[in-house]
Amino acid sequence: MVAPARHPQQARSRQAFDRIVAAARELSETRDFDSISVRELARAAGCSVGSFHYRFGTKEDFFRFLVEDMIRRREAEAEETFATTPIADLPAALARGAVANYRRYGGFLRSVIKRHLEGKADWQPISQMGGRYSARFMACVEEARGRPLSEAQRERVRFSFVWLYGLLSQSVIGLSISLGMERAYFEREAVRSFEQAITAAIGEEG
């Protein structure tokens, strides 16, 4: 269980808190998070090591806070998407939101994936978030159609979401130079392919 970060009440303290978070995001764009020391984080944020530990506990606590903070922000965006987007446009909107999130947190997500490959559990809450999105999407489809999806359809929808996140993860870790998110066509093709997969998933019976 992650020790809760001490969210400051005063504006000055809040600014220091935000600077530490911003410094971590910036440093992890070009370096693996595990190679960044607490002293470096504190220096980049313009605060003391003691201030860091007071606010976030250990470096591991801080890493998990960053994962949880990213999830909270992404889920707030996704909630808005689900609430305001017509069902026909929802796959494209969710795919664009996922691409934007991977672009925003690409460096940090590389560190999370690396730790996952080392056997650590940091990726689990992100995977669970993806599962919640696919379940929410299926519920929206069922409500719009007035009938439940078959188990085969549900399995194909889940596969489509896993495919999308797999593509994005592959891109941020640089597994294929032809699939980098910096490519002009990347978002267009990722969204189009996800839409096609979803259309096939919910359009085929059995």
CSV table of C-alpha atoms in Angstrom, one decimal:
chain,number,residue,atom,x,y,z
A,1,MET,CA,0.0,0.0,0.0
A,2,VAL,CA,1.4,3.4,-1.0
A,3,ALA,CA,1.9,5.9,1.7
A,4,PRO,CA,-0.3,8.9,0.8
A,5,ALA,CA,1.5,12.0,-0.4
A,6,ARG,CA,1.2,15.0,1.8
A,7,HIS,CA,-0.9,17.4,-0.4
A,8,PRO,CA,-0.1,20.9,0.8
A,9,GLN,CA,-2.7,23.5,1.7
A,10,GLN,CA,-0.7,26.7,1.4
A,11,ALA,CA,0.1,28.0,-2.1
A,12,ARG,CA,3.8,28.2,-1.6
A,13,SER,CA,4.0,24.6,-0.4
A,14,ARG,CA,1.7,23.5,-3.2
A,15,GLN,CA,4.1,25.1,-5.7
A,16,ALA,CA,7.0,23.1,-4.3
A,17,PHE,CA,4.9,19.9,-4.4
A,18,ASP,CA,4.1,20.6,-8.1
A,19,ARG,CA,7.7,21.4,-8.9
A,20,ILE,CA,8.8,18.0,-7.6
A,21,VAL,CA,6.2,16.2,-9.7
A,22,ALA,CA,7.1,18.3,-12.8
A,23,ALA,CA,10.8,17.6,-12.3
A,24,ALA,CA,10.2,13.9,-12.2
A,25,ARG,CA,8.2,14.0,-15.4
A,26,GLU,CA,10.9,16.1,-17.1
A,27,LEU,CA,13.9,14.0,-16.0
A,28,SER,CA,12.2,10.8,-16.9
A,29,GLU,CA,11.7,11.9,-20.5
A,30,THR,CA,15.3,11.2,-21.2
A,31,ARG,CA,16.4,8.9,-18.3
A,32,ASP,CA,15.1,5.8,-16.6
A,33,PHE,CA,13.4,6.8,-13.4
A,34,ASP,CA,15.4,4.3,-11.3
A,35,SER,CA,18.6,6.0,-12.3
A,36,ILE,CA,17.4,9.4,-11.0
A,37,SER,CA,18.4,10.1,-7.4
A,38,VAL,CA,16.2,11.8,-4.8
A,39,ARG,CA,18.9,14.5,-4.6
A,40,GLU,CA,18.6,15.1,-8.3
A,41,LEU,CA,14.8,15.4,-8.1
A,42,ALA,CA,15.1,17.8,-5.2
A,43,ARG,CA,17.7,19.9,-6.9
A,44,ALA,CA,15.7,20.1,-10.1
A,45,ALA,CA,12.6,21.1,-8.1
A,46,GLY,CA,14.5,23.7,-6.1
A,47,CYS,CA,13.8,22.1,-2.7
A,48,SER,CA,15.7,20.0,-0.1
A,49,VAL,CA,15.9,16.3,0.1
A,50,GLY,CA,14.1,16.5,3.5
A,51,SER,CA,11.3,18.4,1.8
A,52,PHE,CA,11.0,15.6,-0.8
A,53,HIS,CA,10.8,12.9,1.9
A,54,TYR,CA,8.4,14.8,4.0
A,55,ARG,CA,6.0,15.2,1.1
A,56,PHE,CA,6.3,11.8,-0.6
A,57,GLY,CA,8.0,9.4,1.7
A,58,THR,CA,10.5,7.1,-0.1
A,59,LYS,CA,11.4,7.2,-3.7
A,60,GLU,CA,9.3,4.0,-4.3
A,61,ASP,CA,6.3,5.7,-2.7
A,62,PHE,CA,6.9,8.7,-5.0
A,63,PHE,CA,7.0,6.5,-8.1
A,64,ARG,CA,3.7,4.8,-7.2
A,65,PHE,CA,2.2,8.2,-6.5
A,66,LEU,CA,3.2,9.3,-10.0
A,67,VAL,CA,1.5,6.2,-11.4
A,68,GLU,CA,-1.6,6.9,-9.4
A,69,ASP,CA,-1.6,10.6,-10.3
A,70,MET,CA,-1.3,9.8,-14.0
A,71,ILE,CA,-4.2,7.4,-13.7
A,72,ARG,CA,-6.4,9.9,-11.9
A,73,ARG,CA,-5.7,12.6,-14.6
A,74,ARG,CA,-6.4,10.1,-17.4
A,75,GLU,CA,-9.6,8.8,-15.9
A,76,ALA,CA,-10.9,12.3,-15.4
A,77,GLU,CA,-10.3,12.9,-19.1
A,78,ALA,CA,-11.9,9.6,-20.1
A,79,GLU,CA,-14.9,10.3,-17.9
A,80,GLU,CA,-15.5,13.5,-19.8
A,81,THR,CA,-15.2,11.6,-23.1
A,82,PHE,CA,-17.7,8.9,-22.0
A,83,ALA,CA,-20.1,11.6,-20.8
A,84,THR,CA,-20.1,13.8,-23.9
A,85,THR,CA,-19.2,11.6,-26.9
A,86,PRO,CA,-21.9,9.9,-29.1
A,87,ILE,CA,-21.4,6.1,-29.2
A,88,ALA,CA,-20.5,6.2,-32.9
A,89,ASP,CA,-17.6,8.5,-32.2
A,90,LEU,CA,-16.5,6.9,-28.9
A,91,PRO,CA,-13.8,4.5,-30.2
A,92,ALA,CA,-12.0,7.3,-32.1
A,93,ALA,CA,-12.2,9.6,-29.1
A,94,LEU,CA,-10.9,7.0,-26.7
A,95,ALA,CA,-8.0,6.1,-29.0
A,96,ARG,CA,-7.0,9.7,-29.4
A,97,GLY,CA,-7.1,10.2,-25.7
A,98,ALA,CA,-4.9,7.2,-25.2
A,99,VAL,CA,-2.4,8.4,-27.8
A,100,ALA,CA,-2.3,11.9,-26.1
A,101,ASN,CA,-1.7,10.3,-22.7
A,102,TYR,CA,1.2,8.2,-24.0
A,103,ARG,CA,2.7,11.2,-25.6
A,104,ARG,CA,2.3,13.3,-22.4
A,105,TYR,CA,3.8,10.6,-20.2
A,106,GLY,CA,6.0,8.7,-22.6
A,107,GLY,CA,9.3,8.9,-20.7
A,108,PHE,CA,7.6,7.9,-17.4
A,109,LEU,CA,5.7,5.1,-19.0
A,110,ARG,CA,9.0,3.7,-20.4
A,111,SER,CA,10.2,3.4,-16.8
A,112,VAL,CA,6.9,1.7,-15.7
A,113,ILE,CA,7.2,-0.8,-18.6
A,114,LYS,CA,10.8,-1.5,-17.8
A,115,ARG,CA,9.9,-2.2,-14.2
A,116,HIS,CA,7.1,-4.4,-15.3
A,117,LEU,CA,9.5,-6.5,-17.4
A,118,GLU,CA,11.7,-6.8,-14.3
A,119,GLY,CA,8.8,-8.4,-12.5
A,120,LYS,CA,7.5,-5.4,-10.5
A,121,ALA,CA,3.8,-4.7,-10.2
A,122,ASP,CA,3.8,-1.1,-11.2
A,123,TRP,CA,2.0,-1.7,-14.5
A,124,GLN,CA,-0.9,-3.6,-12.9
A,125,PRO,CA,-3.0,-0.5,-12.0
A,126,ILE,CA,-2.5,0.9,-15.6
A,127,SER,CA,-3.6,-2.5,-17.0
A,128,GLN,CA,-6.7,-2.4,-14.7
A,129,MET,CA,-7.5,1.1,-15.9
A,130,GLY,CA,-7.6,-0.2,-19.5
A,131,GLY,CA,-9.8,-3.0,-18.4
A,132,ARG,CA,-12.2,-0.5,-16.9
A,133,TYR,CA,-12.3,1.5,-20.2
A,134,SER,CA,-13.2,-1.6,-22.2
A,135,ALA,CA,-15.9,-2.6,-19.7
A,136,ARG,CA,-17.3,0.9,-19.7
A,137,PHE,CA,-17.3,1.0,-23.5
A,138,MET,CA,-19.1,-2.3,-23.8
A,139,ALA,CA,-21.7,-1.1,-21.3
A,140,CYS,CA,-22.3,2.0,-23.5
A,141,VAL,CA,-22.7,-0.2,-26.6
A,142,GLU,CA,-25.2,-2.5,-24.8
A,143,GLU,CA,-27.2,0.5,-23.6
A,144,ALA,CA,-27.3,2.0,-27.1
A,145,ARG,CA,-28.4,-1.3,-28.7
A,146,GLY,CA,-30.7,-2.3,-26.0
A,147,ARG,CA,-29.3,-5.8,-25.8
A,148,PRO,CA,-26.1,-7.5,-24.4
A,149,LEU,CA,-23.0,-8.3,-26.4
A,150,SER,CA,-22.2,-12.0,-26.8
A,151,GLU,CA,-19.2,-13.3,-24.9
A,152,ALA,CA,-17.3,-13.6,-28.2
A,153,GLN,CA,-18.0,-10.0,-29.0
A,154,ARG,CA,-16.9,-8.9,-25.5
A,155,GLU,CA,-13.7,-10.9,-25.9
A,156,ARG,CA,-13.0,-9.2,-29.2
A,157,VAL,CA,-13.6,-5.8,-27.7
A,158,ARG,CA,-11.2,-6.5,-24.9
A,159,PHE,CA,-8.6,-7.7,-27.4
A,160,SER,CA,-9.0,-4.4,-29.4
A,161,PHE,CA,-8.2,-2.4,-26.3
A,162,VAL,CA,-5.3,-4.6,-25.4
A,163,TRP,CA,-4.0,-4.2,-29.0
A,164,LEU,CA,-4.2,-0.4,-28.8
A,165,TYR,CA,-2.3,-0.2,-25.5
A,166,GLY,CA,0.2,-2.7,-26.8
A,167,LEU,CA,0.9,-0.6,-29.9
A,168,LEU,CA,1.3,2.5,-27.8
A,169,SER,CA,3.6,0.7,-25.3
A,170,GLN,CA,5.7,-0.6,-28.2
A,171,SER,CA,6.0,2.9,-29.5
A,172,VAL,CA,7.2,4.5,-26.3
A,173,ILE,CA,9.9,1.9,-25.7
A,174,GLY,CA,11.1,2.2,-29.2
A,175,LEU,CA,10.7,-1.4,-30.1
A,176,SER,CA,10.0,-0.5,-33.8
A,177,ILE,CA,11.4,2.6,-35.4
A,178,SER,CA,8.6,2.5,-38.0
A,179,LEU,CA,5.9,2.8,-35.3
A,180,GLY,CA,7.1,5.8,-33.4
A,181,MET,CA,4.5,8.3,-32.2
A,182,GLU,CA,6.6,11.1,-33.7
A,183,ARG,CA,5.5,9.9,-37.1
A,184,ALA,CA,2.9,12.1,-38.8
A,185,TYR,CA,0.7,9.2,-39.6
A,186,PHE,CA,0.9,7.5,-36.3
A,187,GLU,CA,-2.2,8.9,-34.5
A,188,ARG,CA,-4.3,8.8,-37.7
A,189,GLU,CA,-3.5,5.1,-38.4
A,190,ALA,CA,-3.7,4.0,-34.8
A,191,VAL,CA,-7.2,5.6,-34.4
A,192,ARG,CA,-8.4,4.2,-37.8
A,193,SER,CA,-7.1,0.6,-37.0
A,194,PHE,CA,-8.7,0.7,-33.5
A,195,GLU,CA,-12.1,1.9,-35.0
A,196,GLN,CA,-11.9,-0.9,-37.5
A,197,ALA,CA,-11.2,-3.5,-34.8
A,198,ILE,CA,-14.0,-2.3,-32.7
A,199,THR,CA,-16.5,-2.2,-35.6
A,200,ALA,CA,-15.6,-5.8,-36.4
A,201,ALA,CA,-15.7,-6.8,-32.8
A,202,ILE,CA,-19.2,-5.6,-32.1
A,203,GLY,CA,-20.6,-6.2,-35.6
A,204,GLU,CA,-19.9,-9.9,-35.7
A,205,GLU,CA,-22.2,-12.2,-33.8
A,206,GLY,CA,-21.1,-15.3,-32.0
